[in-house]
GROMACS .gro file of C-alpha atoms in nm:
model
  308
    1MET     CA    1  -4.843   5.872  -6.938
    2SER     CA    2  -5.015   6.204  -6.995
    3SER     CA    3  -5.164   6.357  -6.685
    4PHE     CA    4  -5.439   6.505  -6.910
    5GLN     CA    5  -5.555   6.172  -7.045
    6GLY     CA    6  -5.848   5.972  -6.914
    7SER     CA    7  -6.213   6.031  -6.857
    8ASP     CA    8  -6.335   6.313  -6.640
    9THR     CA    9  -6.530   6.052  -6.450
   10GLU     CA   10  -6.208   5.898  -6.313
   11GLU     CA   11  -6.220   6.091  -5.990
   12SER     CA   12  -6.105   5.969  -5.651
   13ASP     CA   13  -6.324   5.943  -5.346
   14ASP     CA   14  -6.164   6.266  -5.224
   15SER     CA   15  -6.364   6.461  -5.489
   16ASN     CA   16  -6.657   6.463  -5.250
   17HIS     CA   17  -6.446   6.673  -5.016
   18ASN     CA   18  -6.279   6.894  -5.275
   19THR     CA   19  -6.476   7.221  -5.307
   20ALA     CA   20  -6.252   7.391  -5.568
   21PRO     CA   21  -6.473   7.615  -5.789
   22ASN     CA   22  -6.294   7.509  -6.111
   23LEU     CA   23  -6.333   7.134  -6.043
   24ILE     CA   24  -6.457   6.946  -6.351
   25THR     CA   25  -6.770   6.741  -6.288
   26ASP     CA   26  -6.932   6.543  -6.571
   27GLY     CA   27  -6.728   6.743  -6.823
   28GLN     CA   28  -6.839   7.082  -6.691
   29CYS     CA   29  -6.655   7.346  -6.489
   30ASN     CA   30  -6.829   7.414  -6.159
   31ALA     CA   31  -6.721   7.779  -6.178
   32CYS     CA   32  -6.842   7.876  -6.528
   33ASN     CA   33  -7.085   7.586  -6.595
   34THR     CA   34  -6.944   7.532  -6.946
   35ASN     CA   35  -6.842   7.213  -7.120
   36VAL     CA   36  -6.465   7.193  -7.120
   37ASN     CA   37  -6.216   7.042  -7.365
   38VAL     CA   38  -6.051   6.803  -7.125
   39ASP     CA   39  -5.734   6.745  -7.334
   40ALA     CA   40  -5.672   7.110  -7.421
   41HIS     CA   41  -5.805   7.315  -7.130
   42CYS     CA   42  -5.779   7.095  -6.820
   43ILE     CA   43  -5.506   6.984  -6.580
   44ARG     CA   44  -5.513   6.682  -6.351
   45CYS     CA   45  -5.397   6.685  -5.987
   46TRP     CA   46  -5.114   6.439  -5.925
   47PHE     CA   47  -5.261   6.326  -5.591
   48CYS     CA   48  -5.640   6.320  -5.615
   49LYS     CA   49  -5.649   6.270  -5.997
   50ASN     CA   50  -5.932   6.525  -6.029
   51LEU     CA   51  -5.948   6.747  -6.337
   52PHE     CA   52  -5.952   7.125  -6.304
   53HIS     CA   53  -6.038   7.397  -6.554
   54ALA     CA   54  -5.696   7.542  -6.627
   55ILE     CA   55  -5.759   7.815  -6.889
   56ASN     CA   56  -6.044   8.015  -7.048
   57CYS     CA   57  -6.263   7.997  -6.741
   58SER     CA   58  -6.511   8.289  -6.734
   59ASN     CA   59  -6.389   8.367  -6.381
   60GLU     CA   60  -6.025   8.459  -6.444
   61LYS     CA   61  -5.911   8.408  -6.085
   62TYR     CA   62  -5.977   8.033  -6.114
   63CYS     CA   63  -5.752   7.986  -6.418
   64VAL     CA   64  -5.426   7.800  -6.348
   65SER     CA   65  -5.225   8.018  -6.588
   66ALA     CA   66  -5.248   8.234  -6.899
   67THR     CA   67  -5.358   8.054  -7.216
   68THR     CA   68  -5.030   8.090  -7.406
   69VAL     CA   69  -4.814   7.992  -7.108
   70PHE     CA   70  -5.033   7.689  -7.040
   71SER     CA   71  -5.032   7.564  -7.398
   72ASN     CA   72  -4.662   7.627  -7.470
   73GLN     CA   73  -4.497   7.566  -7.130
   74LEU     CA   74  -4.704   7.430  -6.841
   75GLN     CA   75  -4.899   7.156  -7.024
   76PRO     CA   76  -4.592   7.010  -7.208
   77ALA     CA   77  -4.386   7.032  -6.887
   78VAL     CA   78  -4.643   6.839  -6.680
   79ASN     CA   79  -4.703   6.582  -6.959
   80ASN     CA   80  -4.336   6.543  -7.057
   81THR     CA   81  -4.421   6.622  -7.418
   82GLY     CA   82  -4.267   6.844  -7.682
   83ALA     CA   83  -3.948   7.012  -7.569
   84TYR     CA   84  -3.981   6.849  -7.225
   85GLU     CA   85  -4.000   6.492  -7.354
   86LYS     CA   86  -3.628   6.421  -7.302
   87ARG     CA   87  -3.578   6.645  -7.002
   88PHE     CA   88  -3.476   6.502  -6.666
   89GLY     CA   89  -3.739   6.506  -6.390
   90ARG     CA   90  -4.109   6.587  -6.383
   91PHE     CA   91  -4.326   6.891  -6.322
   92LEU     CA   92  -4.638   6.804  -6.122
   93PHE     CA   93  -4.962   6.991  -6.063
   94ILE     CA   94  -5.115   6.965  -5.714
   95CYS     CA   95  -5.448   7.125  -5.631
   96ASP     CA   96  -5.486   7.345  -5.324
   97PHE     CA   97  -5.701   7.088  -5.146
   98CYS     CA   98  -5.439   6.809  -5.180
   99MET     CA   99  -5.155   7.042  -5.086
  100THR     CA  100  -5.340   7.135  -4.766
  101CYS     CA  101  -5.403   6.767  -4.691
  102GLU     CA  102  -5.036   6.683  -4.740
  103GLU     CA  103  -4.921   6.968  -4.517
  104GLU     CA  104  -5.165   6.862  -4.245
  105LYS     CA  105  -5.050   6.501  -4.279
  106LYS     CA  106  -4.684   6.599  -4.233
  107ALA     CA  107  -4.776   6.821  -3.941
  108HIS     CA  108  -4.963   6.531  -3.776
  109GLU     CA  109  -4.666   6.302  -3.838
  110SER     CA  110  -4.437   6.551  -3.665
  111VAL     CA  111  -4.676   6.577  -3.371
  112ASP     CA  112  -4.698   6.198  -3.353
  113ARG     CA  113  -4.318   6.170  -3.346
  114VAL     CA  114  -4.298   6.426  -3.066
  115ASP     CA  115  -4.572   6.245  -2.873
  116ALA     CA  116  -4.392   5.913  -2.919
  117LEU     CA  117  -4.066   6.068  -2.801
  118GLU     CA  118  -4.233   6.216  -2.493
  119ARG     CA  119  -4.390   5.880  -2.411
  120LYS     CA  120  -4.050   5.715  -2.449
  121ILE     CA  121  -3.890   5.971  -2.217
  122ASP     CA  122  -4.167   5.921  -1.959
  123SER     CA  123  -4.115   5.547  -1.980
  124MET     CA  124  -3.741   5.588  -1.928
  125LYS     CA  125  -3.801   5.819  -1.630
  126ASN     CA  126  -4.033   5.566  -1.468
  127ALA     CA  127  -3.786   5.284  -1.530
  128PHE     CA  128  -3.505   5.495  -1.385
  129LYS     CA  129  -3.711   5.574  -1.073
  130THR     CA  130  -3.783   5.204  -1.029
  131GLU     CA  131  -3.416   5.113  -1.064
  132MET     CA  132  -3.312   5.386  -0.820
  133SER     CA  133  -3.566   5.263  -0.565
  134GLU     CA  134  -3.434   4.909  -0.598
  135LEU     CA  135  -3.076   5.036  -0.570
  136LYS     CA  136  -3.157   5.231  -0.252
  137VAL     CA  137  -3.311   4.919  -0.099
  138ALA     CA  138  -3.003   4.717  -0.195
  139ILE     CA  139  -2.768   4.980  -0.048
  140SER     CA  140  -2.975   4.997   0.270
  141ASN     CA  141  -2.957   4.621   0.307
  142SER     CA  142  -2.581   4.620   0.245
  143ASP     CA  143  -2.532   4.901   0.499
  144ASN     CA  144  -2.721   4.700   0.760
  145TRP     CA  145  -2.503   4.400   0.688
  146ALA     CA  146  -2.189   4.613   0.711
  147VAL     CA  147  -2.294   4.749   1.053
  148LYS     CA  148  -2.344   4.395   1.183
  149ALA     CA  149  -2.015   4.276   1.035
  150SER     CA  150  -1.821   4.571   1.176
  151SER     CA  151  -1.894   4.461   1.532
  152SER     CA  152  -1.675   4.154   1.481
  153THR     CA  153  -1.442   4.257   1.199
  154LYS     CA  154  -1.200   4.546   1.204
  155PRO     CA  155  -1.244   4.759   0.888
  156VAL     CA  156  -0.957   4.763   0.642
  157SER     CA  157  -0.831   5.110   0.550
  158ASN     CA  158  -0.655   5.201   0.227
  159ASN     CA  159  -0.497   5.504   0.392
  160VAL     CA  160  -0.120   5.446   0.387
  161TRP     CA  161  -0.078   5.664   0.698
  162GLU     CA  162  -0.290   5.424   0.899
  163ASP     CA  163  -0.065   5.129   0.802
  164THR     CA  164   0.170   5.131   1.101
  165LYS     CA  165   0.381   4.849   0.959
  166ARG     CA  166   0.465   5.046   0.646
  167THR     CA  167   0.548   5.362   0.840
  168GLU     CA  168   0.750   5.179   1.106
  169ASN     CA  169   0.978   5.033   0.837
  170LEU     CA  170   1.117   5.380   0.773
  171LYS     CA  171   1.284   5.400   1.115
  172HIS     CA  172   1.517   5.113   1.189
  173THR     CA  173   1.832   5.129   0.979
  174MET     CA  174   2.122   5.168   1.223
  175ALA     CA  175   2.495   5.233   1.173
  176ILE     CA  176   2.756   5.088   1.414
  177LYS     CA  177   3.054   5.322   1.397
  178LYS     CA  178   3.420   5.215   1.389
  179ASP     CA  179   3.622   5.255   1.706
  180THR     CA  180   3.895   5.515   1.751
  181ASN     CA  181   4.145   5.281   1.584
  182GLY     CA  182   3.931   5.252   1.273
  183ASN     CA  183   3.821   4.896   1.340
  184SER     CA  184   3.469   4.781   1.255
  185VAL     CA  185   3.261   4.602   1.515
  186ASN     CA  186   3.338   4.232   1.539
  187ALA     CA  187   3.083   4.047   1.323
  188VAL     CA  188   3.087   3.733   1.539
  189LYS     CA  189   3.030   3.934   1.855
  190LEU     CA  190   2.748   4.132   1.689
  191GLU     CA  191   2.582   3.809   1.579
  192LYS     CA  192   2.605   3.667   1.935
  193ILE     CA  193   2.452   3.985   2.082
  194CYS     CA  194   2.156   3.959   1.845
  195ILE     CA  195   2.102   3.586   1.908
  196ASP     CA  196   2.136   3.603   2.285
  197ASN     CA  197   1.901   3.901   2.318
  198GLY     CA  198   1.640   3.790   2.066
  199ILE     CA  199   1.707   4.089   1.837
  200SER     CA  200   1.539   4.036   1.498
  201VAL     CA  201   1.769   4.141   1.212
  202HIS     CA  202   1.657   4.190   0.853
  203LYS     CA  203   2.008   4.227   0.707
  204THR     CA  204   2.359   4.363   0.772
  205PHE     CA  205   2.583   4.539   0.522
  206THR     CA  206   2.890   4.760   0.489
  207MET     CA  207   2.805   5.123   0.429
  208LYS     CA  208   2.963   5.256   0.110
  209LYS     CA  209   3.102   5.594   0.218
  210SER     CA  210   3.205   5.535   0.579
  211SER     CA  211   3.261   5.157   0.570
  212ASP     CA  212   3.070   5.140   0.900
  213THR     CA  213   2.853   4.837   0.971
  214GLY     CA  214   2.494   4.890   0.869
  215ILE     CA  215   2.214   4.683   1.019
  216ILE     CA  216   1.842   4.687   0.939
  217LEU     CA  217   1.618   4.580   1.228
  218ASN     CA  218   1.262   4.460   1.196
  219ASN     CA  219   1.110   4.670   1.474
  220LYS     CA  220   1.179   4.971   1.691
  221SER     CA  221   1.217   4.781   2.018
  222ASP     CA  222   1.496   4.570   1.868
  223ALA     CA  223   1.671   4.890   1.756
  224GLU     CA  224   1.662   5.030   2.111
  225LYS     CA  225   1.777   4.697   2.257
  226LEU     CA  226   2.075   4.681   2.019
  227ARG     CA  227   2.168   5.040   2.103
  228GLU     CA  228   2.191   4.946   2.473
  229LYS     CA  229   2.389   4.626   2.410
  230ILE     CA  230   2.643   4.792   2.181
  231ALA     CA  231   2.702   5.060   2.444
  232SER     CA  232   2.759   4.800   2.720
  233ASP     CA  233   2.926   4.511   2.533
  234CYS     CA  234   3.123   4.689   2.261
  235PRO     CA  235   3.308   4.982   2.420
  236GLY     CA  236   3.459   5.218   2.168
  237HIS     CA  237   3.178   5.162   1.921
  238THR     CA  238   2.875   5.386   1.897
  239ILE     CA  239   2.549   5.320   1.718
  240GLU     CA  240   2.341   5.580   1.536
  241LYS     CA  241   2.017   5.583   1.350
  242VAL     CA  242   2.064   5.624   0.975
  243ALA     CA  243   1.869   5.906   0.821
  244THR     CA  244   1.659   5.692   0.590
  245LYS     CA  245   1.569   5.848   0.259
  246ILE     CA  246   1.196   5.894   0.293
  247PRO     CA  247   0.939   6.015   0.039
  248THR     CA  248   0.857   6.386   0.025
  249VAL     CA  249   0.547   6.571  -0.094
  250ASN     CA  250   0.547   6.921  -0.242
  251VAL     CA  251   0.247   7.144  -0.174
  252VAL     CA  252   0.254   7.411  -0.447
  253GLY     CA  253   0.041   7.721  -0.488
  254LEU     CA  254   0.060   7.875  -0.141
  255ASN     CA  255  -0.010   8.246  -0.140
  256ARG     CA  256   0.230   8.329   0.142
  257GLU     CA  257   0.516   8.183   0.342
  258TYR     CA  258   0.331   7.983   0.605
  259SER     CA  259   0.515   7.865   0.915
  260LYS     CA  260   0.591   7.494   0.963
  261ASP     CA  261   0.329   7.473   1.238
  262GLU     CA  262   0.068   7.629   1.008
  263ILE     CA  263   0.150   7.380   0.731
  264THR     CA  264   0.126   7.090   0.977
  265THR     CA  265  -0.215   7.212   1.096
  266MET     CA  266  -0.338   7.248   0.737
  267VAL     CA  267  -0.226   6.893   0.651
  268LYS     CA  268  -0.391   6.751   0.964
  269ASN     CA  269  -0.719   6.933   0.897
  270GLN     CA  270  -0.739   6.811   0.539
  271ASN     CA  271  -0.613   6.455   0.603
  272PRO     CA  272  -0.778   6.314   0.918
  273GLY     CA  273  -0.618   5.973   0.863
  274ILE     CA  274  -0.269   6.092   0.959
  275THR     CA  275  -0.366   6.308   1.257
  276SER     CA  276  -0.321   6.034   1.516
  277ILE     CA  277   0.017   5.936   1.372
  278ILE     CA  278   0.147   6.295   1.387
  279GLU     CA  279   0.021   6.344   1.741
  280ASN     CA  280   0.176   6.015   1.857
  281SER     CA  281   0.523   6.117   1.736
  282SER     CA  282   0.708   6.162   2.066
  283SER     CA  283   1.042   6.292   1.942
  284THR     CA  284   1.221   6.432   1.640
  285ASP     CA  285   1.375   6.092   1.577
  286ASP     CA  286   1.031   5.932   1.586
  287LYS     CA  287   0.849   6.175   1.354
  288ILE     CA  288   0.667   6.025   1.059
  289LEU     CA  289   0.565   6.358   0.904
  290ASP     CA  290   0.761   6.681   0.924
  291VAL     CA  291   0.770   7.005   0.726
  292ILE     CA  292   1.120   7.041   0.581
  293TYR     CA  293   1.094   7.393   0.448
  294VAL     CA  294   0.866   7.655   0.292
  295ALA     CA  295   1.014   7.865   0.009
  296PRO     CA  296   0.904   8.072  -0.292
  297LEU     CA  297   0.909   7.922  -0.640
  298LYS     CA  298   1.214   7.996  -0.851
  299ASN     CA  299   1.013   8.145  -1.135
  300ASN     CA  300   0.756   8.330  -0.920
  301ASN     CA  301   0.845   8.480  -0.582
  302ASN     CA  302   0.479   8.547  -0.505
  303ILE     CA  303   0.387   8.177  -0.501
  304PHE     CA  304   0.527   7.946  -0.230
  305ARG     CA  305   0.596   7.571  -0.201
  306ALA     CA  306   0.606   7.357   0.110
  307THR     CA  307   0.814   7.037   0.111
  308ILE     CA  308   0.685   6.778   0.355
   0.00000   0.00000   0.00000
């Protein structure tokens, strides 16, 4: 389809708004008021379909191009004729008025998208505020319930240092030593002592290195009771607390060699849950937490490590 074909009366409704001086109206150029050869001297806008005086207008500034260039290059390129007939793609002519309209349209579309995005963000903000308000009310209600429940229910703590049962289990492995003749304590007599005195025993075993009799008791009071009974009923045998292998923690990155008391204070200040346990330790044998040593790192003497 040739963009130069068709009557000059085939103009869109937008022609009423197009004030281009070289617009063709009723076969005449508005700029030079001459009848124009539509097929040879005019070019049609791709958008508004209006015809414009392209060459030989008396006012040179309204011409689309030079006569030779228009006839040999621009007109065949736009119409896909001549050398351009088998070329890929199309060359289109767009008048200034339509180009301005298209640019304004795209600009309005961009503004509309921004406005829509801002409205969406505002909507999300309002929804978020509503959800937060509802969440605060729910939390407030749950807090009130928790306060009422706490009056009758003791709170459960996940702090291992507040679990006295777990920490007490580290203390009650005892070793009953052989007598001076190398004889182990009589198992029958040991069993009778435990039964008669209500001493709760978890298990007994023979210690690998010394072959002494090992006994694990379920609580500290039973350990003290057995110590007294062995001393009175089994002369020649002594009973000692086994140094149970307990977990250690390394605090790395200290800038100087703090004293053991300083390390203990630091741990207490930063871990309130174990403060009462440390303070209730009445003897070295009863300690749940102790600082073993403070020493510099092997690869950096300026950085220190505390083993607890």
